[in-house]
Amino acid sequence: MKEISYKDMKFNPFHLIGDEWMLVTAGDENSCNMCSHLQRKLFEEDGIYHPLWMALQDDAELMAVVRSRQLHIYRNNKKVLVLAGKAAPKVIREDRICKLLPI
């Protein structure tokens, strides 16, 4: 199996998930490869990162990858932000999506 770099992707996978693809993660609904604290912050409507999740789905320049139980967010193949479950978000470079972080 050939490994594919995120830099080679010519599409935003968030636009395909749910329309043409199914999202597959390791584990089940009780345990998967994303930190459960981060899942709640992202996917629940009252989660503090939920606005970022919604922005990811509406912005074709953004892409997110789960690595080491953290969500790494890229704009045009450049990392801008890392979200972890319990740790503070890490801004890599200033971007308009970072303005959606809670103060």
Coordinates of N, CA, C and O in Angstrom, one line a residue:
M1 N 0.8 -1.2 0.0 CA 0.0 0.0 0.0 C 0.9 1.2 0.0 O 1.8 1.3 0.8
K2 N 0.6 2.2 -0.9 CA 1.4 3.4 -1.0 C 0.8 4.5 0.0 O -0.4 4.7 0.0
E3 N 1.7 5.1 0.7 CA 1.3 6.2 1.6 C 1.1 7.4 0.8 O 1.9 7.7 -0.1
I4 N 0.1 8.2 1.1 CA -0.2 9.4 0.4 C -0.1 10.6 1.3 O -0.7 10.6 2.4
S5 N 0.6 11.6 1.0 CA 0.8 12.8 1.8 C -0.4 13.6 1.7 O -1.1 13.7 0.6
Y6 N -0.8 14.3 2.8 CA -1.9 15.3 2.7 C -1.7 16.4 1.7 O -2.6 16.9 1.1
K7 N -0.4 16.6 1.4 CA 0.0 17.7 0.4 C -0.5 17.3 -1.0 O -0.7 18.2 -1.8
D8 N -0.6 16.0 -1.2 CA -1.0 15.6 -2.6 C -2.5 15.5 -2.8 O -3.0 15.3 -3.9
M9 N -3.3 15.8 -1.7 CA -4.7 15.8 -1.8 C -5.2 17.0 -2.6 O -4.8 18.1 -2.3
K10 N -6.1 16.7 -3.6 CA -6.6 17.8 -4.4 C -8.0 18.2 -4.1 O -8.8 18.7 -4.9
F11 N -8.5 17.7 -2.9 CA -9.9 17.9 -2.5 C -9.9 18.1 -1.0 O -9.0 17.8 -0.3
N12 N -11.0 18.6 -0.5 CA -11.3 18.7 0.9 C -12.1 17.5 1.4 O -13.3 17.3 1.0
P13 N -11.6 16.6 2.2 CA -12.3 15.4 2.5 C -13.6 15.6 3.3 O -14.5 14.8 3.3
F14 N -13.7 16.8 4.0 CA -14.9 17.1 4.7 C -16.1 17.3 3.8 O -17.2 17.0 4.2
H15 N -15.9 17.6 2.6 CA -17.0 17.8 1.6 C -17.4 16.4 1.1 O -18.6 16.2 0.7
L16 N -16.5 15.4 1.2 CA -16.9 14.1 0.7 C -17.5 13.2 1.8 O -18.3 12.4 1.5
I17 N -17.1 13.4 3.0 CA -17.6 12.6 4.1 C -19.1 12.9 4.3 O -19.5 14.1 4.5
G18 N -19.9 11.9 4.3 CA -21.3 12.1 4.4 C -22.0 12.1 3.0 O -23.1 11.7 2.9
D19 N -21.3 12.6 2.0 CA -21.9 12.7 0.7 C -21.5 11.4 -0.1 O -22.3 10.7 -0.6
E20 N -20.2 11.2 -0.2 CA -19.7 10.0 -0.9 C -18.9 9.0 -0.1 O -18.8 7.9 -0.5
W21 N -18.4 9.5 1.0 CA -17.5 8.6 1.9 C -18.2 8.4 3.2 O -19.0 9.2 3.6
M22 N -17.7 7.4 3.9 CA -18.0 7.1 5.3 C -16.8 7.4 6.1 O -15.7 6.9 5.7
L23 N -16.9 8.0 7.2 CA -15.7 8.3 8.1 C -15.5 7.0 8.9 O -16.4 6.5 9.6
V24 N -14.3 6.5 8.9 CA -13.9 5.3 9.6 C -12.8 5.7 10.5 O -11.8 6.3 10.2
T25 N -13.0 5.3 11.8 CA -11.9 5.5 12.8 C -11.7 4.2 13.5 O -12.5 3.3 13.4
A26 N -10.6 4.1 14.2 CA -10.3 2.9 15.0 C -11.2 2.9 16.2 O -11.4 3.9 16.9
G27 N -11.7 1.7 16.6 CA -12.5 1.6 17.8 C -14.0 1.7 17.4 O -14.4 1.4 16.3
D28 N -14.8 2.0 18.4 CA -16.3 2.1 18.2 C -16.7 3.4 18.9 O -15.9 4.3 19.2
E29 N -18.0 3.5 19.1 CA -18.6 4.8 19.6 C -18.1 5.1 21.0 O -18.1 6.3 21.4
N30 N -17.6 4.1 21.7 CA -17.1 4.4 23.1 C -15.6 4.6 23.1 O -15.1 5.1 24.1
S31 N -14.9 4.2 22.1 CA -13.4 4.4 22.1 C -12.9 4.5 20.6 O -13.2 3.6 19.8
C32 N -12.3 5.6 20.3 CA -11.7 5.7 19.0 C -10.4 6.4 19.1 O -10.0 6.7 20.1
N33 N -9.8 6.7 17.9 CA -8.5 7.3 18.0 C -8.4 8.8 18.2 O -7.3 9.3 18.2
M34 N -9.5 9.4 18.4 CA -9.5 10.8 18.7 C -9.9 10.9 20.2 O -10.7 10.2 20.7
C35 N -9.2 11.8 20.9 CA -9.4 12.0 22.3 C -10.9 12.3 22.6 O -11.5 13.1 21.9
S36 N -11.5 11.6 23.5 CA -13.0 11.8 23.8 C -13.3 13.2 24.2 O -14.4 13.7 23.9
H37 N -12.4 13.9 25.0 CA -12.6 15.3 25.3 C -12.7 16.1 24.1 O -13.5 17.0 24.0
L38 N -11.8 15.9 23.2 CA -11.8 16.7 21.9 C -13.0 16.4 21.1 O -13.6 17.3 20.5
Q39 N -13.5 15.1 21.1 CA -14.7 14.8 20.3 C -15.9 15.6 20.8 O -16.6 16.2 20.1
R40 N -16.0 15.7 22.2 CA -17.1 16.5 22.7 C -17.0 17.9 22.4 O -18.0 18.6 22.0
K41 N -15.8 18.5 22.5 CA -15.6 19.9 22.2 C -15.9 20.2 20.7 O -16.3 21.3 20.4
L42 N -15.6 19.3 19.9 CA -15.8 19.5 18.4 C -17.2 19.3 18.0 O -17.8 20.1 17.3
F43 N -17.8 18.1 18.3 CA -19.0 17.6 17.6 C -20.3 18.0 18.3 O -21.3 18.1 17.7
E44 N -20.2 18.2 19.6 CA -21.5 18.6 20.3 C -21.7 20.1 20.1 O -20.8 20.9 20.1
E45 N -23.0 20.5 19.9 CA -23.3 21.8 19.5 C -22.9 22.9 20.5 O -22.6 24.0 20.1
D46 N -22.8 22.5 21.8 CA -22.4 23.4 22.8 C -20.9 23.3 23.1 O -20.3 24.0 24.0
G47 N -20.2 22.5 22.3 CA -18.7 22.3 22.4 C -18.0 23.6 22.1 O -18.3 24.3 21.1
I48 N -16.9 23.9 22.8 CA -16.2 25.2 22.6 C -15.5 25.2 21.2 O -15.2 26.3 20.7
Y49 N -15.2 24.0 20.6 CA -14.6 24.0 19.3 C -15.6 23.8 18.2 O -15.2 23.7 17.0
H50 N -16.9 23.7 18.5 CA -17.9 23.4 17.5 C -17.9 24.4 16.3 O -18.0 24.0 15.2
P51 N -17.7 25.7 16.6 CA -17.7 26.6 15.5 C -16.5 26.4 14.5 O -16.6 26.6 13.3
L52 N -15.4 25.9 15.0 CA -14.3 25.5 14.2 C -14.6 24.3 13.3 O -14.3 24.3 12.1
W53 N -15.3 23.3 13.9 CA -15.8 22.2 13.2 C -16.7 22.6 12.0 O -16.5 22.1 10.9
M54 N -17.6 23.5 12.3 CA -18.5 23.9 11.2 C -17.7 24.7 10.1 O -18.0 24.5 8.9
A55 N -16.7 25.5 10.5 CA -15.9 26.2 9.6 C -15.1 25.3 8.7 O -15.0 25.5 7.5
L56 N -14.7 24.2 9.3 CA -13.9 23.2 8.5 C -14.8 22.7 7.4 O -14.2 22.4 6.3
Q57 N -16.0 22.5 7.6 CA -16.9 21.9 6.6 C -17.3 22.9 5.5 O -17.7 22.4 4.4
D58 N -17.2 24.2 5.8 CA -17.6 25.2 4.8 C -16.5 25.8 4.0 O -16.8 26.6 3.2
D59 N -15.3 25.6 4.4 CA -14.1 26.2 3.8 C -13.2 25.2 3.0 O -12.6 24.4 3.7
A60 N -13.2 25.3 1.7 CA -12.5 24.3 0.9 C -11.0 24.4 1.1 O -10.3 23.5 0.7
E61 N -10.5 25.5 1.6 CA -9.1 25.7 1.8 C -8.6 25.0 3.1 O -7.4 24.8 3.3
L62 N -9.5 24.6 4.0 CA -9.1 23.9 5.2 C -9.2 22.4 5.1 O -10.0 21.9 4.4
M63 N -8.3 21.8 5.9 CA -8.2 20.3 5.9 C -7.8 20.0 7.4 O -7.0 20.7 8.0
A64 N -8.3 18.9 7.9 CA -8.0 18.5 9.2 C -7.5 17.0 9.2 O -8.1 16.2 8.5
V65 N -6.5 16.7 10.1 CA -6.0 15.4 10.2 C -5.9 15.0 11.6 O -5.4 15.8 12.4
V66 N -6.3 13.8 12.0 CA -6.1 13.4 13.4 C -4.7 12.7 13.5 O -4.4 11.8 12.8
R67 N -3.9 13.2 14.4 CA -2.6 12.6 14.7 C -2.4 12.6 16.2 O -2.6 13.7 16.8
S68 N -2.0 11.5 16.7 CA -1.7 11.4 18.1 C -2.8 12.0 19.0 O -2.6 12.7 19.9
R69 N -4.1 11.6 18.6 CA -5.3 12.0 19.3 C -5.5 13.5 19.3 O -6.3 14.0 20.2
Q70 N -4.9 14.2 18.5 CA -5.1 15.7 18.3 C -5.6 16.0 16.9 O -5.3 15.2 16.0
L71 N -6.2 17.1 16.7 CA -6.7 17.5 15.4 C -5.8 18.6 14.9 O -5.7 19.7 15.5
H72 N -5.1 18.3 13.8 CA -4.2 19.3 13.2 C -5.0 19.9 12.0 O -5.4 19.2 11.1
I73 N -5.1 21.2 12.0 CA -5.8 21.9 11.0 C -4.8 22.6 10.0 O -3.9 23.3 10.5
Y74 N -5.1 22.4 8.7 CA -4.2 23.0 7.7 C -5.1 23.9 6.8 O -6.2 23.7 6.5
R75 N -4.4 25.0 6.3 CA -5.0 25.8 5.3 C -4.0 25.8 4.1 O -2.9 26.2 4.3
N76 N -4.5 25.4 3.0 CA -3.7 25.3 1.8 C -2.3 24.6 2.1 O -1.3 25.0 1.7
N77 N -2.5 23.4 2.8 CA -1.4 22.6 3.1 C -0.4 23.1 4.1 O 0.7 22.6 4.3
K78 N -0.7 24.2 4.8 CA 0.1 24.8 5.8 C -0.6 24.7 7.2 O -1.7 25.1 7.3
K79 N 0.1 24.1 8.1 CA -0.5 23.9 9.4 C -0.8 25.2 10.1 O 0.1 26.1 10.1
V80 N -2.0 25.4 10.6 CA -2.3 26.7 11.3 C -2.7 26.5 12.8 O -2.5 27.4 13.6
L81 N -3.2 25.3 13.1 CA -3.7 25.1 14.5 C -3.7 23.6 14.8 O -3.9 22.8 14.0
V82 N -3.5 23.4 16.1 CA -3.5 22.0 16.7 C -4.5 22.1 17.9 O -4.3 22.9 18.8
L83 N -5.5 21.2 17.9 CA -6.5 21.1 19.0 C -6.3 19.8 19.7 O -6.2 18.7 19.1
A84 N -6.2 19.9 21.0 CA -6.1 18.7 21.8 C -7.3 18.7 22.8 O -7.9 19.7 23.0
G85 N -7.5 17.5 23.4 CA -8.7 17.4 24.3 C -8.6 18.3 25.5 O -9.4 19.1 25.8
K86 N -7.5 18.0 26.3 CA -7.4 18.7 27.6 C -6.4 19.9 27.5 O -6.5 20.8 28.3
A87 N -5.4 19.8 26.6 CA -4.4 20.9 26.5 C -5.0 22.1 25.8 O -6.0 22.0 25.0
A88 N -4.4 23.3 26.0 CA -4.8 24.5 25.3 C -4.5 24.3 23.8 O -3.6 23.6 23.4
P89 N -5.3 25.0 22.9 CA -5.0 25.0 21.5 C -3.7 25.6 21.2 O -3.3 26.5 21.9
K90 N -3.0 25.1 20.2 CA -1.7 25.6 19.8 C -1.8 26.3 18.4 O -2.0 25.6 17.4
V91 N -1.7 27.6 18.4 CA -1.8 28.3 17.2 C -0.4 28.3 16.5 O 0.6 28.7 17.1
I92 N -0.3 27.7 15.3 CA 1.0 27.6 14.6 C 1.2 28.8 13.8 O 2.4 29.3 13.8
R93 N 0.2 29.3 13.1 CA 0.3 30.6 12.4 C -1.0 31.3 12.4 O -2.1 30.6 12.5
E94 N -1.0 32.6 12.4 CA -2.3 33.3 12.4 C -3.1 33.0 11.2 O -2.7 32.9 10.1
D95 N -4.4 32.8 11.5 CA -5.4 32.4 10.4 C -6.8 32.9 10.9 O -7.0 32.9 12.1
R96 N -7.7 33.1 10.0 CA -9.0 33.5 10.4 C -9.7 32.5 11.2 O -10.6 32.8 12.0
I97 N -9.4 31.2 11.0 CA -10.1 30.2 11.8 C -9.7 30.3 13.3 O -10.5 29.9 14.2
C98 N -8.5 30.8 13.6 CA -8.1 30.9 15.0 C -9.0 32.0 15.7 O -9.0 31.9 16.9
K99 N -9.6 32.9 15.0 CA -10.5 33.8 15.6 C -11.7 33.2 16.2 O -12.4 33.8 17.0
L100 N -12.0 31.9 15.8 CA -13.2 31.2 16.3 C -12.9 30.5 17.6 O -13.8 30.0 18.3
L101 N -11.6 30.5 18.1 CA -11.2 30.0 19.3 C -11.8 30.8 20.5 O -11.9 32.0 20.4
P102 N -12.3 30.1 21.6 CA -12.8 30.9 22.7 C -11.6 31.6 23.4 O -10.5 31.2 23.4
I103 N -11.9 32.8 23.8 CA -10.9 33.6 24.4 C -10.6 33.2 25.9 O -11.4 32.8 26.6

